[in-house]
Amino acid sequence: MKTSQRSPLKMLANTEGEVGLMFGLKRKVKMWSETFVAGVTNTGNVTATVGNKLVLNWHGTPTQRDGVLQLFPGIRDRMMPGLELGGFADTVIASIHDDGMSSDDHGSNIQTMAMLWRVFTNPLDDGCTYGDLVGHANMHAAFELHEQPNDQFKITWKISVMRGKNV
């Protein structure tokens, strides 16, 4: 006796039509496609060098930029309370110059956020900041450490912008 086995998908297609067959797959594919396009068109790259060594290649969205700007003050409060944000960022960037990027994820994330914070909060001539360009342009920051008398240091930076088609 030969039994006929029908595919469950074919049975669903027969009883519930194309929607049942696809389990909303077309809708999901459309959603993924829209999300991908939004991500591709709404992202920017930030690269950075410290002492001419490439140490950062960040790809992110304006929402991720906002996360950096919100998290960085809390990190400063836990690590060096009372120090102004710029001084804290410079201290972290100086540690990259001296020792390179941290080998552990926690340390390298803090170093990444310090460099990004410096870029994102740096003002432009028109009253905006470089952070406002995320999603519209790619940027490169070149950080330099300058030794000062009495074991002091100064961090300087130059930011270059490579604008996209829509800016």
XYZ file of C-alpha atoms in Angstrom:
167
model
C 0.000 0.000 0.000
C 1.462 3.310 -1.044
C 0.641 6.303 1.120
C 0.582 9.731 -0.291
C 2.392 12.266 1.826
C 1.609 15.847 1.121
C 3.954 18.578 2.143
C 2.650 20.580 5.105
C 3.445 23.735 3.142
C 1.339 22.554 0.204
C -1.467 21.659 2.559
C -1.293 25.147 4.089
C -1.237 26.690 0.626
C -4.360 24.765 -0.271
C -6.210 25.742 2.867
C -4.939 29.219 3.640
C -3.669 30.540 0.319
C -0.340 32.251 -0.313
C -0.279 34.061 3.028
C -0.364 30.777 4.932
C 2.288 29.285 2.675
C 4.675 32.134 3.175
C 4.054 32.552 6.931
C 4.403 36.281 6.355
C 7.764 35.722 4.657
C 7.115 38.328 1.974
C 6.261 40.855 4.653
C 9.413 39.970 6.609
C 11.630 40.178 3.531
C 10.150 43.598 2.713
C 10.763 44.744 6.312
C 14.373 43.462 6.261
C 14.949 45.169 2.929
C 13.600 48.488 4.229
C 15.690 48.173 7.386
C 18.815 47.433 5.340
C 18.229 50.415 3.058
C 17.613 52.678 6.064
C 20.797 51.406 7.694
C 22.866 51.839 4.567
C 21.621 55.329 3.825
C 21.588 56.523 7.434
C 25.068 55.503 8.578
C 28.457 57.074 8.647
C 32.021 55.986 9.229
C 34.427 57.554 11.671
C 38.057 56.560 11.487
C 40.751 57.848 13.797
C 44.477 57.782 14.172
C 46.455 58.457 17.323
C 50.053 59.371 16.585
C 49.621 58.318 12.930
C 48.449 54.823 13.903
C 44.936 53.796 12.793
C 43.069 52.821 15.956
C 39.392 53.318 15.106
C 37.046 52.339 12.304
C 33.488 52.942 13.556
C 30.385 52.473 11.422
C 27.198 53.745 13.017
C 23.892 55.563 12.904
C 22.674 58.781 14.539
C 20.994 56.613 17.209
C 24.314 54.946 18.014
C 25.963 58.384 18.120
C 23.341 59.453 20.671
C 24.165 56.371 22.733
C 27.840 57.359 22.875
C 26.933 60.903 23.922
C 24.629 59.600 26.664
C 26.937 56.874 28.015
C 30.265 58.712 28.061
C 29.453 61.082 30.983
C 28.397 58.104 33.131
C 31.653 56.314 32.385
C 33.575 59.431 33.355
C 31.545 59.697 36.590
C 32.511 56.127 37.559
C 36.170 56.351 36.547
C 37.223 59.957 37.228
C 34.423 61.864 38.969
C 34.885 65.600 39.015
C 37.027 65.731 35.871
C 35.445 67.634 33.018
C 34.408 65.504 30.028
C 37.029 66.931 27.662
C 39.819 66.263 30.149
C 38.591 62.714 30.661
C 38.415 62.093 26.895
C 41.927 63.488 26.459
C 43.278 61.284 29.263
C 41.781 58.183 27.653
C 43.120 59.177 24.214
C 46.573 59.777 25.742
C 46.492 56.193 27.052
C 46.046 55.005 23.454
C 49.113 56.990 22.426
C 51.189 55.490 25.231
C 49.960 51.880 25.279
C 47.862 51.345 22.134
C 44.282 50.161 22.173
C 43.335 48.115 25.200
C 43.362 44.365 24.652
C 40.149 43.829 26.638
C 36.736 44.731 25.214
C 35.733 46.947 28.148
C 38.855 49.107 27.901
C 38.790 49.382 24.118
C 35.093 50.331 24.193
C 35.888 53.195 26.587
C 38.759 54.306 24.342
C 36.486 54.146 21.290
C 33.803 56.199 23.023
C 36.370 58.823 24.107
C 37.509 59.362 20.520
C 33.937 59.374 19.218
C 32.848 61.805 21.961
C 35.632 64.198 20.945
C 34.571 64.008 17.281
C 30.808 64.194 17.899
C 30.970 67.192 20.253
C 33.433 69.222 18.198
C 31.616 72.306 16.835
C 31.343 73.306 13.195
C 31.202 76.907 11.974
C 27.433 76.832 11.401
C 26.475 76.055 15.008
C 26.185 72.310 14.430
C 28.646 69.653 15.564
C 30.499 66.970 13.659
C 28.126 64.530 15.362
C 25.276 66.053 13.352
C 26.986 64.783 10.202
C 26.695 61.100 11.176
C 24.487 59.530 8.552
C 25.472 62.144 5.961
C 29.257 62.011 5.855
C 32.303 59.943 6.711
C 34.892 61.494 8.998
C 38.487 60.963 9.952
C 40.058 62.331 13.137
C 43.816 62.604 13.565
C 44.679 62.863 17.275
C 48.132 63.967 18.386
C 49.677 64.006 21.855
C 51.961 66.909 22.706
C 54.181 66.609 25.776
C 54.132 69.678 28.029
C 56.391 70.682 30.935
C 55.837 69.080 34.370
C 54.485 65.744 33.067
C 51.548 67.472 31.404
C 50.187 66.762 27.943
C 47.851 68.264 25.416
C 45.738 66.368 22.884
C 44.993 68.087 19.585
C 42.929 66.791 16.703
C 42.025 67.570 13.126
C 38.806 66.240 11.648
C 38.376 65.692 7.921
C 34.943 65.203 6.350
C 34.149 63.204 3.238
C 30.566 64.093 2.375
C 28.165 61.678 0.719
C 25.942 62.264 -2.310
C 23.018 63.685 -0.340
C 24.916 66.452 1.481
